[in-house]
PDB file of C-alpha atoms in Angstrom:
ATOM      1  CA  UNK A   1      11.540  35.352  -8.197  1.00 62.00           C
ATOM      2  CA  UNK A   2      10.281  32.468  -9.957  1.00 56.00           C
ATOM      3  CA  UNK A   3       8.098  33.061 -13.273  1.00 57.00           C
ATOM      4  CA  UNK A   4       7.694  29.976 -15.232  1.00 55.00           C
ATOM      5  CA  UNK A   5       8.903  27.762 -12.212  1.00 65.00           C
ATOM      6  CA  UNK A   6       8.217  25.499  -9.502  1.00 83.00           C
ATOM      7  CA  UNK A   7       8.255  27.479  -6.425  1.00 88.00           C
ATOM      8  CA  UNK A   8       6.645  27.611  -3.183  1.00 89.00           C
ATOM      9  CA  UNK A   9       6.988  27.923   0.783  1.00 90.00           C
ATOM     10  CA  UNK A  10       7.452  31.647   0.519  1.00 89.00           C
ATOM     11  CA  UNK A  11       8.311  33.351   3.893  1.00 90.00           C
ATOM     12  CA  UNK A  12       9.474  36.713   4.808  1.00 88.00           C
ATOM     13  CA  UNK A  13      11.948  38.190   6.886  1.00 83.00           C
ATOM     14  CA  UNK A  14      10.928  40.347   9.620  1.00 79.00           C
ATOM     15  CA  UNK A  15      12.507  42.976   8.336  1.00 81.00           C
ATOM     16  CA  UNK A  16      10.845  42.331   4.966  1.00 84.00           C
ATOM     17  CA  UNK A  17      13.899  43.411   3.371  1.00 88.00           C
ATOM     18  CA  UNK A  18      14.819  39.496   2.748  1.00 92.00           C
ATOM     19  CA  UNK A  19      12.235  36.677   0.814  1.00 93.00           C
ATOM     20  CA  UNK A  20      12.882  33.328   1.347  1.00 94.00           C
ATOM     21  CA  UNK A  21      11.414  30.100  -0.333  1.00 94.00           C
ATOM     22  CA  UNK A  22      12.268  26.835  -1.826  1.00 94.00           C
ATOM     23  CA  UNK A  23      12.110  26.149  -5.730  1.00 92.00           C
ATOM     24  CA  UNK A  24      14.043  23.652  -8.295  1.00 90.00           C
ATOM     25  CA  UNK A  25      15.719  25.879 -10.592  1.00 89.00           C
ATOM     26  CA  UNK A  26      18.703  24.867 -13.082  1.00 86.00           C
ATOM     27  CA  UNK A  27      21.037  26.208 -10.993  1.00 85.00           C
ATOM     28  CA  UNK A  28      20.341  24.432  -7.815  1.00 88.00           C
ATOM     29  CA  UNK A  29      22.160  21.846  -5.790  1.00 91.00           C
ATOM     30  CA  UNK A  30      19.556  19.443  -6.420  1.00 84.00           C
ATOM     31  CA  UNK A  31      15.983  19.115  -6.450  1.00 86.00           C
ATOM     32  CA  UNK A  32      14.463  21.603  -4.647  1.00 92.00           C
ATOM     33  CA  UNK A  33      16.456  24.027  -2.650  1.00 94.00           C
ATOM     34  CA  UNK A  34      16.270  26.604  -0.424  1.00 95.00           C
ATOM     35  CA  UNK A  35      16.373  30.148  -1.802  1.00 95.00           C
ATOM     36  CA  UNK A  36      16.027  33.683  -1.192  1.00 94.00           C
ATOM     37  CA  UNK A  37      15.498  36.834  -2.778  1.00 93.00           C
ATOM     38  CA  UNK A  38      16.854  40.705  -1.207  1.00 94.00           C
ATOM     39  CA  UNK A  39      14.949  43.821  -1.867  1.00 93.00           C
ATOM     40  CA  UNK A  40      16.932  46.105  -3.957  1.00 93.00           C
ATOM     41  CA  UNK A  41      16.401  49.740  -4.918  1.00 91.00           C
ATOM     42  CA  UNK A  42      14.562  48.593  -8.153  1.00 90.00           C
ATOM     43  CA  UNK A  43      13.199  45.657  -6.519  1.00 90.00           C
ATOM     44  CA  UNK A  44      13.597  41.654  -5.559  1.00 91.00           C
ATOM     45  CA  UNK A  45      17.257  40.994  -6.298  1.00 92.00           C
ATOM     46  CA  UNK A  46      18.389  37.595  -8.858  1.00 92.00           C
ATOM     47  CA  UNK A  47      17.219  34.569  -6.385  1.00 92.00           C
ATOM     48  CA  UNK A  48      20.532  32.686  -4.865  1.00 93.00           C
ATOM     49  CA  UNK A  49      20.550  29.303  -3.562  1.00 94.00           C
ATOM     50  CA  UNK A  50      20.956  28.671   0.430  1.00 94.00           C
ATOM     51  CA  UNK A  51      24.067  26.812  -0.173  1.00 93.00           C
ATOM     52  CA  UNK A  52      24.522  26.432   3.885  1.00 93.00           C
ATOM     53  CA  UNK A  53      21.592  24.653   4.152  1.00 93.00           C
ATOM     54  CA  UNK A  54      20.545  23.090   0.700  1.00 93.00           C
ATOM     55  CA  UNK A  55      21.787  19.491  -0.287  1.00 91.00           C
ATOM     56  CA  UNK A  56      21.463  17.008  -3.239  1.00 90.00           C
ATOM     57  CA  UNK A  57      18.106  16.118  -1.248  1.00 89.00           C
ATOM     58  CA  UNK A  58      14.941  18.322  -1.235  1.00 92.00           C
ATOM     59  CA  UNK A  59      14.475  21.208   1.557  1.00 94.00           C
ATOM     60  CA  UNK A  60      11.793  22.448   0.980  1.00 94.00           C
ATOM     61  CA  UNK A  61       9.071  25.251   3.479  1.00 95.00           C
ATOM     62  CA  UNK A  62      11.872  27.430   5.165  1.00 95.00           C
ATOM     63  CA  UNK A  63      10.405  28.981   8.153  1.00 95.00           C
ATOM     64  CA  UNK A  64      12.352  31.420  10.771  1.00 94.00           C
ATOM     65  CA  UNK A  65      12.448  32.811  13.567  1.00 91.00           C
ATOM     66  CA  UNK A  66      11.921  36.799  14.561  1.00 86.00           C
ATOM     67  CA  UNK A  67      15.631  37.784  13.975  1.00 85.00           C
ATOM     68  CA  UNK A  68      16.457  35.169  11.615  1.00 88.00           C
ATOM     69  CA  UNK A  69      18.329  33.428  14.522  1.00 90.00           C
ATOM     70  CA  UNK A  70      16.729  29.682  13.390  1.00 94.00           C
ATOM     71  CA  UNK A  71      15.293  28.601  10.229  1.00 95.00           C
ATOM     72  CA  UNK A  72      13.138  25.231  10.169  1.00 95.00           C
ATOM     73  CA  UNK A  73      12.120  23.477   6.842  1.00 96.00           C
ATOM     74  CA  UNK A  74      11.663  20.075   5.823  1.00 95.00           C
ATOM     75  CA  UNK A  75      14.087  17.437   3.957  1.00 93.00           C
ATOM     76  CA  UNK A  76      13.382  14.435   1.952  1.00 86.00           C
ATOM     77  CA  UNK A  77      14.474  11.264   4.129  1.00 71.00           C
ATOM     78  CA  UNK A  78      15.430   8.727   1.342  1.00 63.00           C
ATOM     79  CA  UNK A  79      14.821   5.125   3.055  1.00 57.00           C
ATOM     80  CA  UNK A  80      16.998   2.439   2.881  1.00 51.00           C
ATOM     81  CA  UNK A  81      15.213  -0.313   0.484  1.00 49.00           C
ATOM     82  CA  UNK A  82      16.195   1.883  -3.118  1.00 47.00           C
ATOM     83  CA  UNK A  83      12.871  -0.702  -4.207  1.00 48.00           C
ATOM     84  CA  UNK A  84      10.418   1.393  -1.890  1.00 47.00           C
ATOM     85  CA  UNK A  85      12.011   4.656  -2.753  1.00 46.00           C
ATOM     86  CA  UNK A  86       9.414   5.888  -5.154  1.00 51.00           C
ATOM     87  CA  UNK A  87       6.403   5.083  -2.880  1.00 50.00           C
ATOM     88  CA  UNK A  88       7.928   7.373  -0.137  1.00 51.00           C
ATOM     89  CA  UNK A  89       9.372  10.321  -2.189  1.00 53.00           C
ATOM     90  CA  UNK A  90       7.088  12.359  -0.249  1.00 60.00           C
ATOM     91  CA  UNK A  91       8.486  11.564   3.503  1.00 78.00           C
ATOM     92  CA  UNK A  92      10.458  14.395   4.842  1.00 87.00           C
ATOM     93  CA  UNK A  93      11.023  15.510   8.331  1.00 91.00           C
ATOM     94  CA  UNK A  94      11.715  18.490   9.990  1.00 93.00           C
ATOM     95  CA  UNK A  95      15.030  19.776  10.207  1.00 94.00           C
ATOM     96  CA  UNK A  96      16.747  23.144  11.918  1.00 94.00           C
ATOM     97  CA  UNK A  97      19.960  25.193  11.622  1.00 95.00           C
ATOM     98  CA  UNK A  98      21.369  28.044  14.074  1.00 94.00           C
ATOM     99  CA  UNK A  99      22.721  30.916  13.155  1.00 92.00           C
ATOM    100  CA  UNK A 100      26.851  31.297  14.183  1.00 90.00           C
ATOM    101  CA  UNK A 101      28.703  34.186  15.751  1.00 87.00           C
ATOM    102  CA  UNK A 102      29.988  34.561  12.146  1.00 89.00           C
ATOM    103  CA  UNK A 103      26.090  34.863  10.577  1.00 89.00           C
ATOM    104  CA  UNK A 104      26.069  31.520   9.299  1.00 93.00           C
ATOM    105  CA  UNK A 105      23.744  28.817   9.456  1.00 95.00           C
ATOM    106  CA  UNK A 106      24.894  25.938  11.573  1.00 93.00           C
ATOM    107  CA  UNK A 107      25.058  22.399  10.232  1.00 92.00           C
ATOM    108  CA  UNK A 108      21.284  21.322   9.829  1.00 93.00           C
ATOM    109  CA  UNK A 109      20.333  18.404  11.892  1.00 92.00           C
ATOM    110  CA  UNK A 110      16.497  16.694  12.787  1.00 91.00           C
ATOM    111  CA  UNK A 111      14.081  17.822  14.918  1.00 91.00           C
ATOM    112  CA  UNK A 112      13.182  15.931  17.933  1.00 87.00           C
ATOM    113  CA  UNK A 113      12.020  12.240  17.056  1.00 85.00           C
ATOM    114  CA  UNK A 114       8.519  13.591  18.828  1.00 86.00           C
ATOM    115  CA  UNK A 115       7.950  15.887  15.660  1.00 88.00           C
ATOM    116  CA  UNK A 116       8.899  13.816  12.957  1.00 88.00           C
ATOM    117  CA  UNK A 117       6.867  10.779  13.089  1.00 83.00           C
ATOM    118  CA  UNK A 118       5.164  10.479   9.833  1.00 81.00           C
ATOM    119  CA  UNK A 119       4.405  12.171   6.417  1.00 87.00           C
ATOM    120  CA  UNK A 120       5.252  16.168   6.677  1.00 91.00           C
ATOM    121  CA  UNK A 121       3.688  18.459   4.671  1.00 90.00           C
ATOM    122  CA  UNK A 122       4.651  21.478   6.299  1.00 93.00           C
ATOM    123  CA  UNK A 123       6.116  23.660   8.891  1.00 94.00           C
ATOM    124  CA  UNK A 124       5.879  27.318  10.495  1.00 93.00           C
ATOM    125  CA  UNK A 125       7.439  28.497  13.095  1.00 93.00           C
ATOM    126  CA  UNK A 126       5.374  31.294  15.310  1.00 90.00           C
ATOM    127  CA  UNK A 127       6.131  34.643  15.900  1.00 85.00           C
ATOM    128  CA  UNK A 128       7.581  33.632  19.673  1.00 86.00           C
ATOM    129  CA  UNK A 129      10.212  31.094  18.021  1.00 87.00           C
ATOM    130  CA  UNK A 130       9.001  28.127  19.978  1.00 90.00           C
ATOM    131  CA  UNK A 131       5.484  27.407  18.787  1.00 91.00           C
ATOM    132  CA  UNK A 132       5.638  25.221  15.656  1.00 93.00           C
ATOM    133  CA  UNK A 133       2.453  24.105  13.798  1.00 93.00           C
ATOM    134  CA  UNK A 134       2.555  21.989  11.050  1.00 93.00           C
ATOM    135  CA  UNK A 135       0.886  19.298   8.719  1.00 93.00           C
ATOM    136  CA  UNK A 136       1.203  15.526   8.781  1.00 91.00           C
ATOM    137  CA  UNK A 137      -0.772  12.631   7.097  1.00 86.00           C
ATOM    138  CA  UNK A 138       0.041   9.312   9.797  1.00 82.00           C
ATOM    139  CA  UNK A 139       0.355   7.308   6.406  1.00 79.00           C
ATOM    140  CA  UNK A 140      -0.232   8.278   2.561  1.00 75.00           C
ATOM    141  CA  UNK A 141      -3.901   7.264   2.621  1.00 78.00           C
ATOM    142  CA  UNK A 142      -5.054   9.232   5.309  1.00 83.00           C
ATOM    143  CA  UNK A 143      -6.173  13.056   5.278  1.00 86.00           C
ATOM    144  CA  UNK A 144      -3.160  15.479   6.681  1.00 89.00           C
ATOM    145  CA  UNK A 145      -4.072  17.005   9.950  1.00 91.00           C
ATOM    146  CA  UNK A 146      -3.094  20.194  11.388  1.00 90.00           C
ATOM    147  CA  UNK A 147      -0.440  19.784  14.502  1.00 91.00           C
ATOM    148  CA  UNK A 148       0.447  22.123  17.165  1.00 89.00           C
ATOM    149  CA  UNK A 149       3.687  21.854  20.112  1.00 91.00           C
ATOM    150  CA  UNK A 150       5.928  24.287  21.751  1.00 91.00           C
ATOM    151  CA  UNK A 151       9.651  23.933  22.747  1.00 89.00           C
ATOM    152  CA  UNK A 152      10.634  23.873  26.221  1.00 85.00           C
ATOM    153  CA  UNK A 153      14.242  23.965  25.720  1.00 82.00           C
ATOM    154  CA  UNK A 154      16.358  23.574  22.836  1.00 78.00           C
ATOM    155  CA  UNK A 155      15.600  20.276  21.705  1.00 76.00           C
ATOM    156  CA  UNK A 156      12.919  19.193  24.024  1.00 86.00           C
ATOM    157  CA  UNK A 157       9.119  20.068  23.280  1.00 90.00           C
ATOM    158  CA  UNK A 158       5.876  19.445  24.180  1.00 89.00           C
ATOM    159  CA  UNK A 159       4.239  16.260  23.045  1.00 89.00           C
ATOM    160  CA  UNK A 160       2.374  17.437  19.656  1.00 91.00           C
ATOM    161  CA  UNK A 161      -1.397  17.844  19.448  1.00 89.00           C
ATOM    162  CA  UNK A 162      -4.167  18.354  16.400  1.00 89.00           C
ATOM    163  CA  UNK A 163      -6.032  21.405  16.385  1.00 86.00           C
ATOM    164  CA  UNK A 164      -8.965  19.729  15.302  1.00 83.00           C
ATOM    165  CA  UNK A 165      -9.424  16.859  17.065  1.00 74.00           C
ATOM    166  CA  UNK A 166     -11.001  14.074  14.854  1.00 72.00           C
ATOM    167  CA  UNK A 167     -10.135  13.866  11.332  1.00 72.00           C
ATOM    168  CA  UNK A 168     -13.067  14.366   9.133  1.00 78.00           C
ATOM    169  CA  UNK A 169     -12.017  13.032   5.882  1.00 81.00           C
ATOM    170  CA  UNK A 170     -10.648  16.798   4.214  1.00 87.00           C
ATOM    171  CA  UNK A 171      -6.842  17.598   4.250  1.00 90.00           C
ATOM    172  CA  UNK A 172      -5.619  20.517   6.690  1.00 90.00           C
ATOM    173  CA  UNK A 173      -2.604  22.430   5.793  1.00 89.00           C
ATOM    174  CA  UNK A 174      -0.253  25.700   5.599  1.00 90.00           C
ATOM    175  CA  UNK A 175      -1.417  26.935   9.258  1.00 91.00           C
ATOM    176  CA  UNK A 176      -0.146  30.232  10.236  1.00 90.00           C
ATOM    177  CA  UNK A 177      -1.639  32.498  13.682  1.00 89.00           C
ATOM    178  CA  UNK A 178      -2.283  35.869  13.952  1.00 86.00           C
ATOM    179  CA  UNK A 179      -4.406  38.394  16.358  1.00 86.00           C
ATOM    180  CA  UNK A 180      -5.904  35.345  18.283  1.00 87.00           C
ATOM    181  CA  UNK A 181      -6.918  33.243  15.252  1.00 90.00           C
ATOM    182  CA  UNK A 182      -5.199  30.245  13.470  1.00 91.00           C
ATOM    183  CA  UNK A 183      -5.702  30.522   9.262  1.00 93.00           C
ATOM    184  CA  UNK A 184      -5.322  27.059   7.515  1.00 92.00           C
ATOM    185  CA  UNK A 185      -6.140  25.772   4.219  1.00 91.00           C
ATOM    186  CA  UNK A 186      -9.208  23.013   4.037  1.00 90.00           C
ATOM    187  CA  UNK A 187      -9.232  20.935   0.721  1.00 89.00           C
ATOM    188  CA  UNK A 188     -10.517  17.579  -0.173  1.00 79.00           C
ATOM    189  CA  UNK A 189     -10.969  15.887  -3.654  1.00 74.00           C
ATOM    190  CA  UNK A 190     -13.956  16.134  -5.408  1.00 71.00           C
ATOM    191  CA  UNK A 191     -14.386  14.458  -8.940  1.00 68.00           C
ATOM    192  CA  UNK A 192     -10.480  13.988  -9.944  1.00 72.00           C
ATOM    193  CA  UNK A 193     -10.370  18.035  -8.757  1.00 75.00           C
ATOM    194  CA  UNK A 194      -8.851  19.393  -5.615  1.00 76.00           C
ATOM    195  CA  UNK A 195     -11.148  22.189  -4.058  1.00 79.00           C
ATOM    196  CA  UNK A 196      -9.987  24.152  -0.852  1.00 85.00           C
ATOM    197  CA  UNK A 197     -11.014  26.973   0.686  1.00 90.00           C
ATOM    198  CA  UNK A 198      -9.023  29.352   3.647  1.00 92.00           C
ATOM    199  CA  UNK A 199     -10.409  29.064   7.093  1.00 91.00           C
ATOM    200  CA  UNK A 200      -9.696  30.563  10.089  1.00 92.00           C
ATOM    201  CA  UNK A 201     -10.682  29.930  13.661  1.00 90.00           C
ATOM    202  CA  UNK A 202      -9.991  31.473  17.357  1.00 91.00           C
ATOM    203  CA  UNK A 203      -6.918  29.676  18.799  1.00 87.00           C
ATOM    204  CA  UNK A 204      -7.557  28.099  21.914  1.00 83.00           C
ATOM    205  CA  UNK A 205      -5.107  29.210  24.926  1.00 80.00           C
ATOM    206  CA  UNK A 206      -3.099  26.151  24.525  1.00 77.00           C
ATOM    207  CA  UNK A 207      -2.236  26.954  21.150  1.00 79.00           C
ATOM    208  CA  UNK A 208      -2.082  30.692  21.200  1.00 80.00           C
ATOM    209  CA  UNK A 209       1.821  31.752  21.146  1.00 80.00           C
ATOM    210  CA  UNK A 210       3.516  33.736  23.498  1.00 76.00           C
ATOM    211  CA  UNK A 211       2.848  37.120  23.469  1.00 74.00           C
ATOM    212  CA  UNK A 212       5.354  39.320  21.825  1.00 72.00           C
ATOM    213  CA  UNK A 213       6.150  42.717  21.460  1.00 66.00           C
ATOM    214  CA  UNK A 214       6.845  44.510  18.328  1.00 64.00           C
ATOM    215  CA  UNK A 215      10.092  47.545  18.744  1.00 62.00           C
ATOM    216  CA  UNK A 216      11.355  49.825  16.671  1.00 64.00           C
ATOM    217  CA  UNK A 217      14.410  52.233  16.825  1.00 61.00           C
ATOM    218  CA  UNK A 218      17.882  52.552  15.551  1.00 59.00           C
TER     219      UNK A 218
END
């Protein structure tokens, strides 16, 4: 699943029967695309391309929901002057798409204006399916901070807040939560090199996710 290529924003299924990520192989739609992988009796299967949800534009950091019922991930938003295309090829917003009655992804459309206000990095969806964290820079020149909110009802969410508080020059990214703690990546720029470490720190109760319980059973 991806030896030799550009590949990233691997997430798996609950089930972890199912491995999903985005990559731009030959055989895409475009760009980058959404993929993903099934485990097979002699392992991963041949990746195939998310052709409900991929486009001629980037998608790129799938993230779902416990029972695959939603999938978030982020799209390239091309802008209108073609002139100032290159200096925003990295702007992308968050998107979502519903799974049908049938088992097929709905038509993707943007997430709530709220959400998508500046330069994306990246998006997770919790294990509760309404507590989203992800990373934003406000412009190009500025570190990307780590942002929490929760969804009140579909399409309606809590105005978003940093986990940090005031930006201290390094770039936060790729948060994910688990048993009371929120892991992110902390990186800055140090002599033309990128050095980062993993960090983790106890989630506050505002940003902790609603409890769930785990079942099992046929």
């Amino acid at each position: 699943c991806g030896a030799g290529e550009n590949v990233g924003g691997i997430e798996m299924r609950d089930d972890e029967r199912r491995l999903y990520f985005h990559a731009n192989y030959a055989d895409g739609i475009g760009g980058y695309d959404i993929y993903y992988c099934d485990l097979e009796a002699n392992g991963w299967g041949k990746p195939v391309v998310d052709d409900e949800i991929s486009t001629p534009a980037d998608e790129t950091f799938p993230s779902l929901t416990i029972g695959e019922q939603t999938i978030y991930f982020l799209k390239h938003q091309p802008v209108s002057d073609i002139k100032k295309e290159n200096k925003e090829a990295d702007r992308q917003s968050i998107y979502y798409a519903e799974k049908n009655a049938k088992g097929k992804w709905s038509r993707p459309l943007p997430e709530n204006v709220a959400l998508n206000t500046a330069y994306i990095q990246d998006v997770n969806v919790q294990n509760d399916g309404v507590t989203v964290l992800y990373s934003i820079r406000e412009n190009k020149k500025e570190p990307s901070e780590i942002m929490f909110t929760r969804m009140t009802i579909r399409g309606q969410w809590y105005l978003p807040e940093t986990i940090l508080g005031e930006n201290d020059g390094y770039d936060y990214f790729s948060p994910q939560t688990a048993n009371g703690k929120i892991y992110f990546i902390r990186s800055i720029n140090k002599k033309r090199n990128r050095v980062g470490r993993i960090v983790a720190m106890n989630c506050n109760d505002k940003m902790k996710p609603n409890a769930t319980v785990t079942e099992t059973g046929t």
